[in-house]
PDB file of N, CA and C in Angstrom:
ATOM      1  N   MET P  27     153.401 253.743 129.259  1.00 89.00           N
ATOM      2  CA  MET P  27     152.547 252.808 128.570  1.00 89.00           C
ATOM      3  C   MET P  27     153.412 251.957 127.647  1.00 89.00           C
ATOM      4  N   ALA P  28     153.127 250.663 127.606  1.00 92.00           N
ATOM      5  CA  ALA P  28     153.854 249.727 126.758  1.00 92.00           C
ATOM      6  C   ALA P  28     152.937 249.236 125.644  1.00 92.00           C
ATOM      7  N   ILE P  29     153.538 248.958 124.502  1.00 95.00           N
ATOM      8  CA  ILE P  29     152.793 248.385 123.381  1.00 95.00           C
ATOM      9  C   ILE P  29     153.038 246.881 123.385  1.00 95.00           C
ATOM     10  N   LEU P  30     151.989 246.106 123.566  1.00 95.00           N
ATOM     11  CA  LEU P  30     152.059 244.647 123.553  1.00 95.00           C
ATOM     12  C   LEU P  30     151.534 244.151 122.218  1.00 95.00           C
ATOM     13  N   THR P  31     152.336 243.354 121.529  1.00 94.00           N
ATOM     14  CA  THR P  31     151.938 242.759 120.256  1.00 94.00           C
ATOM     15  C   THR P  31     152.057 241.249 120.370  1.00 94.00           C
ATOM     16  N   ILE P  32     151.011 240.538 119.978  1.00 92.00           N
ATOM     17  CA  ILE P  32     151.022 239.081 119.994  1.00 92.00           C
ATOM     18  C   ILE P  32     150.715 238.591 118.587  1.00 92.00           C
ATOM     19  N   ASN P  33     151.604 237.761 118.052  1.00 91.00           N
ATOM     20  CA  ASN P  33     151.376 237.096 116.763  1.00 91.00           C
ATOM     21  C   ASN P  33     151.021 235.648 117.056  1.00 91.00           C
ATOM     22  N   LEU P  34     149.733 235.343 117.037  1.00 81.00           N
ATOM     23  CA  LEU P  34     149.295 233.979 117.339  1.00 81.00           C
ATOM     24  C   LEU P  34     149.554 233.038 116.169  1.00 81.00           C
ATOM     25  N   ASN P  35     149.435 233.550 114.985  1.00 74.00           N
ATOM     26  CA  ASN P  35     149.803 232.795 113.782  1.00 74.00           C
ATOM     27  C   ASN P  35     150.180 233.810 112.712  1.00 74.00           C
ATOM     28  N   SER P  36     150.491 233.355 111.540  1.00 70.00           N
ATOM     29  CA  SER P  36     151.033 234.255 110.520  1.00 70.00           C
ATOM     30  C   SER P  36     150.078 235.360 110.082  1.00 70.00           C
ATOM     31  N   ASP P  37     148.782 235.177 110.215  1.00 76.00           N
ATOM     32  CA  ASP P  37     147.850 236.200 109.740  1.00 76.00           C
ATOM     33  C   ASP P  37     147.044 236.867 110.859  1.00 76.00           C
ATOM     34  N   GLU P  38     147.405 236.639 112.109  1.00 81.00           N
ATOM     35  CA  GLU P  38     146.682 237.242 113.224  1.00 81.00           C
ATOM     36  C   GLU P  38     147.660 237.982 114.135  1.00 81.00           C
ATOM     37  N   LYS P  39     147.571 239.299 114.135  1.00 87.00           N
ATOM     38  CA  LYS P  39     148.455 240.144 114.947  1.00 87.00           C
ATOM     39  C   LYS P  39     147.588 241.002 115.854  1.00 87.00           C
ATOM     40  N   LEU P  40     147.772 240.854 117.164  1.00 91.00           N
ATOM     41  CA  LEU P  40     146.985 241.576 118.149  1.00 91.00           C
ATOM     42  C   LEU P  40     147.858 242.632 118.811  1.00 91.00           C
ATOM     43  N   ILE P  41     147.335 243.843 118.950  1.00 94.00           N
ATOM     44  CA  ILE P  41     148.110 244.957 119.501  1.00 94.00           C
ATOM     45  C   ILE P  41     147.319 245.596 120.643  1.00 94.00           C
ATOM     46  N   ALA P  42     148.027 245.871 121.757  1.00 95.00           N
ATOM     47  CA  ALA P  42     147.384 246.492 122.919  1.00 95.00           C
ATOM     48  C   ALA P  42     148.284 247.564 123.515  1.00 95.00           C
ATOM     49  N   ASP P  43     147.661 248.577 124.093  1.00 95.00           N
ATOM     50  CA  ASP P  43     148.365 249.583 124.886  1.00 95.00           C
ATOM     51  C   ASP P  43     148.183 249.201 126.348  1.00 95.00           C
ATOM     52  N   ILE P  44     149.274 248.805 126.988  1.00 95.00           N
ATOM     53  CA  ILE P  44     149.216 248.379 128.383  1.00 95.00           C
ATOM     54  C   ILE P  44     149.612 249.565 129.270  1.00 95.00           C
ATOM     55  N   PRO P  45     148.740 249.969 130.192  1.00 94.00           N
ATOM     56  CA  PRO P  45     149.057 251.104 131.062  1.00 94.00           C
ATOM     57  C   PRO P  45     150.205 250.768 132.027  1.00 94.00           C
ATOM     58  N   LEU P  46     150.868 251.809 132.509  1.00 93.00           N
ATOM     59  CA  LEU P  46     152.022 251.630 133.390  1.00 93.00           C
ATOM     60  C   LEU P  46     151.700 250.802 134.627  1.00 93.00           C
ATOM     61  N   ASN P  47     150.518 250.961 135.182  1.00 92.00           N
ATOM     62  CA  ASN P  47     150.179 250.229 136.401  1.00 92.00           C
ATOM     63  C   ASN P  47     149.989 248.733 136.166  1.00 92.00           C
ATOM     64  N   ARG P  48     149.931 248.274 134.925  1.00 93.00           N
ATOM     65  CA  ARG P  48     149.809 246.845 134.603  1.00 93.00           C
ATOM     66  C   ARG P  48     151.063 246.290 133.920  1.00 93.00           C
ATOM     67  N   GLU P  49     151.979 247.165 133.560  1.00 93.00           N
ATOM     68  CA  GLU P  49     153.151 246.745 132.794  1.00 93.00           C
ATOM     69  C   GLU P  49     154.075 245.823 133.592  1.00 93.00           C
ATOM     70  N   LEU P  50     154.328 246.110 134.847  1.00 93.00           N
ATOM     71  CA  LEU P  50     155.208 245.269 135.657  1.00 93.00           C
ATOM     72  C   LEU P  50     154.650 243.852 135.770  1.00 93.00           C
ATOM     73  N   GLN P  51     153.351 243.732 135.984  1.00 92.00           N
ATOM     74  CA  GLN P  51     152.739 242.401 136.070  1.00 92.00           C
ATOM     75  C   GLN P  51     152.887 241.648 134.744  1.00 92.00           C
ATOM     76  N   LEU P  52     152.774 242.351 133.630  1.00 92.00           N
ATOM     77  CA  LEU P  52     152.959 241.739 132.311  1.00 92.00           C
ATOM     78  C   LEU P  52     154.383 241.199 132.172  1.00 92.00           C
ATOM     79  N   TRP P  53     155.380 241.985 132.556  1.00 92.00           N
ATOM     80  CA  TRP P  53     156.779 241.537 132.489  1.00 92.00           C
ATOM     81  C   TRP P  53     157.004 240.315 133.360  1.00 92.00           C
ATOM     82  N   LYS P  54     156.414 240.294 134.552  1.00 91.00           N
ATOM     83  CA  LYS P  54     156.552 239.134 135.444  1.00 91.00           C
ATOM     84  C   LYS P  54     155.928 237.893 134.819  1.00 91.00           C
ATOM     85  N   THR P  55     154.762 238.049 134.214  1.00 88.00           N
ATOM     86  CA  THR P  55     154.074 236.932 133.569  1.00 88.00           C
ATOM     87  C   THR P  55     154.926 236.353 132.446  1.00 88.00           C
ATOM     88  N   ILE P  56     155.515 237.213 131.642  1.00 89.00           N
ATOM     89  CA  ILE P  56     156.350 236.756 130.528  1.00 89.00           C
ATOM     90  C   ILE P  56     157.611 236.070 131.039  1.00 89.00           C
ATOM     91  N   ALA P  57     158.238 236.621 132.080  1.00 88.00           N
ATOM     92  CA  ALA P  57     159.444 236.008 132.640  1.00 88.00           C
ATOM     93  C   ALA P  57     159.155 234.606 133.151  1.00 88.00           C
ATOM     94  N   ILE P  58     158.046 234.429 133.836  1.00 87.00           N
ATOM     95  CA  ILE P  58     157.668 233.105 134.336  1.00 87.00           C
ATOM     96  C   ILE P  58     157.385 232.163 133.164  1.00 87.00           C
ATOM     97  N   ALA P  59     156.698 232.667 132.159  1.00 83.00           N
ATOM     98  CA  ALA P  59     156.354 231.838 130.991  1.00 83.00           C
ATOM     99  C   ALA P  59     157.605 231.380 130.246  1.00 83.00           C
ATOM    100  N   ILE P  60     158.551 232.278 130.047  1.00 83.00           N
ATOM    101  CA  ILE P  60     159.773 231.933 129.321  1.00 83.00           C
ATOM    102  C   ILE P  60     160.566 230.860 130.058  1.00 83.00           C
ATOM    103  N   ASN P  61     160.616 230.960 131.359  1.00 83.00           N
ATOM    104  CA  ASN P  61     161.368 229.986 132.150  1.00 83.00           C
ATOM    105  C   ASN P  61     160.663 228.643 132.269  1.00 83.00           C
ATOM    106  N   SER P  62     159.395 228.565 131.910  1.00 80.00           N
ATOM    107  CA  SER P  62     158.645 227.329 132.100  1.00 80.00           C
ATOM    108  C   SER P  62     158.523 226.476 130.841  1.00 80.00           C
ATOM    109  N   ILE P  63     159.054 226.928 129.707  1.00 82.00           N
ATOM    110  CA  ILE P  63     158.913 226.156 128.469  1.00 82.00           C
ATOM    111  C   ILE P  63     160.268 225.947 127.790  1.00 82.00           C
ATOM    112  N   ASP P  64     160.349 224.863 127.037  1.00 80.00           N
ATOM    113  CA  ASP P  64     161.548 224.570 126.259  1.00 80.00           C
ATOM    114  C   ASP P  64     161.534 225.389 124.972  1.00 80.00           C
ATOM    115  N   GLU P  65     162.721 225.656 124.446  1.00 78.00           N
ATOM    116  CA  GLU P  65     162.827 226.463 123.226  1.00 78.00           C
ATOM    117  C   GLU P  65     162.127 225.831 122.040  1.00 78.00           C
ATOM    118  N   ASP P  66     162.143 224.513 121.931  1.00 80.00           N
ATOM    119  CA  ASP P  66     161.526 223.861 120.777  1.00 80.00           C
ATOM    120  C   ASP P  66     159.999 223.873 120.828  1.00 80.00           C
ATOM    121  N   GLU P  67     159.416 224.299 121.952  1.00 80.00           N
ATOM    122  CA  GLU P  67     157.957 224.395 122.076  1.00 80.00           C
ATOM    123  C   GLU P  67     157.424 225.781 121.736  1.00 80.00           C
ATOM    124  N   ARG P  68     158.294 226.732 121.501  1.00 83.00           N
ATOM    125  CA  ARG P  68     157.890 228.124 121.291  1.00 83.00           C
ATOM    126  C   ARG P  68     157.485 228.345 119.836  1.00 83.00           C
ATOM    127  N   ASP P  69     156.221 228.724 119.634  1.00 84.00           N
ATOM    128  CA  ASP P  69     155.721 228.887 118.274  1.00 84.00           C
ATOM    129  C   ASP P  69     154.965 230.194 118.031  1.00 84.00           C
ATOM    130  N   CYS P  70     154.880 231.062 119.023  1.00 87.00           N
ATOM    131  CA  CYS P  70     154.216 232.354 118.869  1.00 87.00           C
ATOM    132  C   CYS P  70     155.170 233.465 119.303  1.00 87.00           C
ATOM    133  N   LYS P  71     155.036 234.602 118.633  1.00 88.00           N
ATOM    134  CA  LYS P  71     155.899 235.745 118.952  1.00 88.00           C
ATOM    135  C   LYS P  71     155.100 236.774 119.734  1.00 88.00           C
ATOM    136  N   LEU P  72     155.704 237.261 120.809  1.00 90.00           N
ATOM    137  CA  LEU P  72     155.099 238.280 121.647  1.00 90.00           C
ATOM    138  C   LEU P  72     156.120 239.399 121.802  1.00 90.00           C
ATOM    139  N   CYS P  73     155.697 240.646 121.648  1.00 92.00           N
ATOM    140  CA  CYS P  73     156.610 241.790 121.753  1.00 92.00           C
ATOM    141  C   CYS P  73     156.059 242.805 122.749  1.00 92.00           C
ATOM    142  N   ILE P  74     156.970 243.364 123.524  1.00 94.00           N
ATOM    143  CA  ILE P  74     156.657 244.521 124.360  1.00 94.00           C
ATOM    144  C   ILE P  74     157.621 245.603 123.919  1.00 94.00           C
ATOM    145  N   ASP P  75     157.072 246.646 123.341  1.00 93.00           N
ATOM    146  CA  ASP P  75     157.870 247.710 122.738  1.00 93.00           C
ATOM    147  C   ASP P  75     158.881 247.080 121.782  1.00 93.00           C
ATOM    148  N   GLU P  76     160.188 247.244 122.010  1.00 93.00           N
ATOM    149  CA  GLU P  76     161.182 246.708 121.078  1.00 93.00           C
ATOM    150  C   GLU P  76     161.721 245.341 121.507  1.00 93.00           C
ATOM    151  N   HIS P  77     161.197 244.751 122.558  1.00 93.00           N
ATOM    152  CA  HIS P  77     161.654 243.453 123.057  1.00 93.00           C
ATOM    153  C   HIS P  77     160.715 242.355 122.549  1.00 93.00           C
ATOM    154  N   SER P  78     161.290 241.297 121.969  1.00 92.00           N
ATOM    155  CA  SER P  78     160.437 240.217 121.475  1.00 92.00           C
ATOM    156  C   SER P  78     160.803 238.896 122.130  1.00 92.00           C
ATOM    157  N   PHE P  79     159.793 238.036 122.256  1.00 90.00           N
ATOM    158  CA  PHE P  79     159.927 236.753 122.936  1.00 90.00           C
ATOM    159  C   PHE P  79     159.160 235.695 122.155  1.00 90.00           C
ATOM    160  N   GLN P  80     159.616 234.473 122.226  1.00 88.00           N
ATOM    161  CA  GLN P  80     158.904 233.344 121.630  1.00 88.00           C
ATOM    162  C   GLN P  80     158.256 232.552 122.757  1.00 88.00           C
ATOM    163  N   LEU P  81     156.951 232.341 122.663  1.00 88.00           N
ATOM    164  CA  LEU P  81     156.196 231.586 123.652  1.00 88.00           C
ATOM    165  C   LEU P  81     155.366 230.523 122.948  1.00 88.00           C
ATOM    166  N   THR P  82     154.764 229.656 123.732  1.00 87.00           N
ATOM    167  CA  THR P  82     153.846 228.687 123.149  1.00 87.00           C
ATOM    168  C   THR P  82     152.522 229.378 122.819  1.00 87.00           C
ATOM    169  N   TYR P  83     151.763 228.759 121.954  1.00 87.00           N
ATOM    170  CA  TYR P  83     150.454 229.293 121.588  1.00 87.00           C
ATOM    171  C   TYR P  83     149.577 229.411 122.841  1.00 87.00           C
ATOM    172  N   TYR P  84     149.600 228.385 123.670  1.00 88.00           N
ATOM    173  CA  TYR P  84     148.786 228.372 124.881  1.00 88.00           C
ATOM    174  C   TYR P  84     149.120 229.552 125.793  1.00 88.00           C
ATOM    175  N   LEU P  85     150.414 229.799 126.038  1.00 88.00           N
ATOM    176  CA  LEU P  85     150.801 230.902 126.913  1.00 88.00           C
ATOM    177  C   LEU P  85     150.477 232.260 126.298  1.00 88.00           C
ATOM    178  N   SER P  86     150.610 232.365 124.987  1.00 89.00           N
ATOM    179  CA  SER P  86     150.240 233.614 124.310  1.00 89.00           C
ATOM    180  C   SER P  86     148.738 233.870 124.450  1.00 89.00           C
ATOM    181  N   GLU P  87     147.949 232.828 124.301  1.00 89.00           N
ATOM    182  CA  GLU P  87     146.489 232.951 124.489  1.00 89.00           C
ATOM    183  C   GLU P  87     146.157 233.342 125.931  1.00 89.00           C
ATOM    184  N   LEU P  88     146.883 232.776 126.875  1.00 90.00           N
ATOM    185  CA  LEU P  88     146.653 233.089 128.287  1.00 90.00           C
ATOM    186  C   LEU P  88     146.949 234.562 128.565  1.00 90.00           C
ATOM    187  N   ILE P  89     148.067 235.054 128.046  1.00 91.00           N
ATOM    188  CA  ILE P  89     148.409 236.475 128.220  1.00 91.00           C
ATOM    189  C   ILE P  89     147.370 237.353 127.530  1.00 91.00           C
ATOM    190  N   TYR P  90     146.942 236.944 126.344  1.00 91.00           N
ATOM    191  CA  TYR P  90     145.885 237.697 125.652  1.00 91.00           C
ATOM    192  C   TYR P  90     144.624 237.770 126.515  1.00 91.00           C
ATOM    193  N   SER P  91     144.223 236.654 127.087  1.00 92.00           N
ATOM    194  CA  SER P  91     142.991 236.650 127.882  1.00 92.00           C
ATOM    195  C   SER P  91     143.108 237.527 129.130  1.00 92.00           C
ATOM    196  N   GLN P  92     144.307 237.604 129.714  1.00 91.00           N
ATOM    197  CA  GLN P  92     144.504 238.442 130.897  1.00 91.00           C
ATOM    198  C   GLN P  92     144.449 239.932 130.570  1.00 91.00           C
ATOM    199  N   TYR P  93     144.834 240.296 129.346  1.00 92.00           N
ATOM    200  CA  TYR P  93     144.920 241.715 128.970  1.00 92.00           C
ATOM    201  C   TYR P  93     143.985 242.067 127.813  1.00 92.00           C
ATOM    202  N   GLN P  94     143.001 241.241 127.530  1.00 91.00           N
ATOM    203  CA  GLN P  94     142.182 241.414 126.335  1.00 91.00           C
ATOM    204  C   GLN P  94     141.437 242.739 126.280  1.00 91.00           C
ATOM    205  N   HIS P  95     141.091 243.346 127.391  1.00 93.00           N
ATOM    206  CA  HIS P  95     140.372 244.616 127.371  1.00 93.00           C
ATOM    207  C   HIS P  95     141.263 245.793 126.972  1.00 93.00           C
ATOM    208  N   TYR P  96     142.589 245.567 126.841  1.00 93.00           N
ATOM    209  CA  TYR P  96     143.495 246.627 126.381  1.00 93.00           C
ATOM    210  C   TYR P  96     143.781 246.557 124.878  1.00 93.00           C
ATOM    211  N   PHE P  97     143.372 245.460 124.237  1.00 90.00           N
ATOM    212  CA  PHE P  97     143.651 245.311 122.807  1.00 90.00           C
ATOM    213  C   PHE P  97     142.742 246.223 121.982  1.00 90.00           C
ATOM    214  N   LEU P  98     143.293 246.742 120.905  1.00 76.00           N
ATOM    215  CA  LEU P  98     142.577 247.689 120.034  1.00 76.00           C
ATOM    216  C   LEU P  98     141.546 246.981 119.189  1.00 76.00           C
TER     217      LEU P  98
END
């Protein structure tokens, strides 16, 4: 199980437990997202366990919507 944390803005932190059977798809989604945006467009922080990534607000919202039933 992986811990997914999304910081959409400074006062909103979302935390989810992602089961093993969904974790690989989550990693693939993040890899595609990172490769599709420029560094200067990244304004939200997303973490999986001890790994952190900067994504756009839109992509962070998209990942949240795909996994929203796992958030606490």
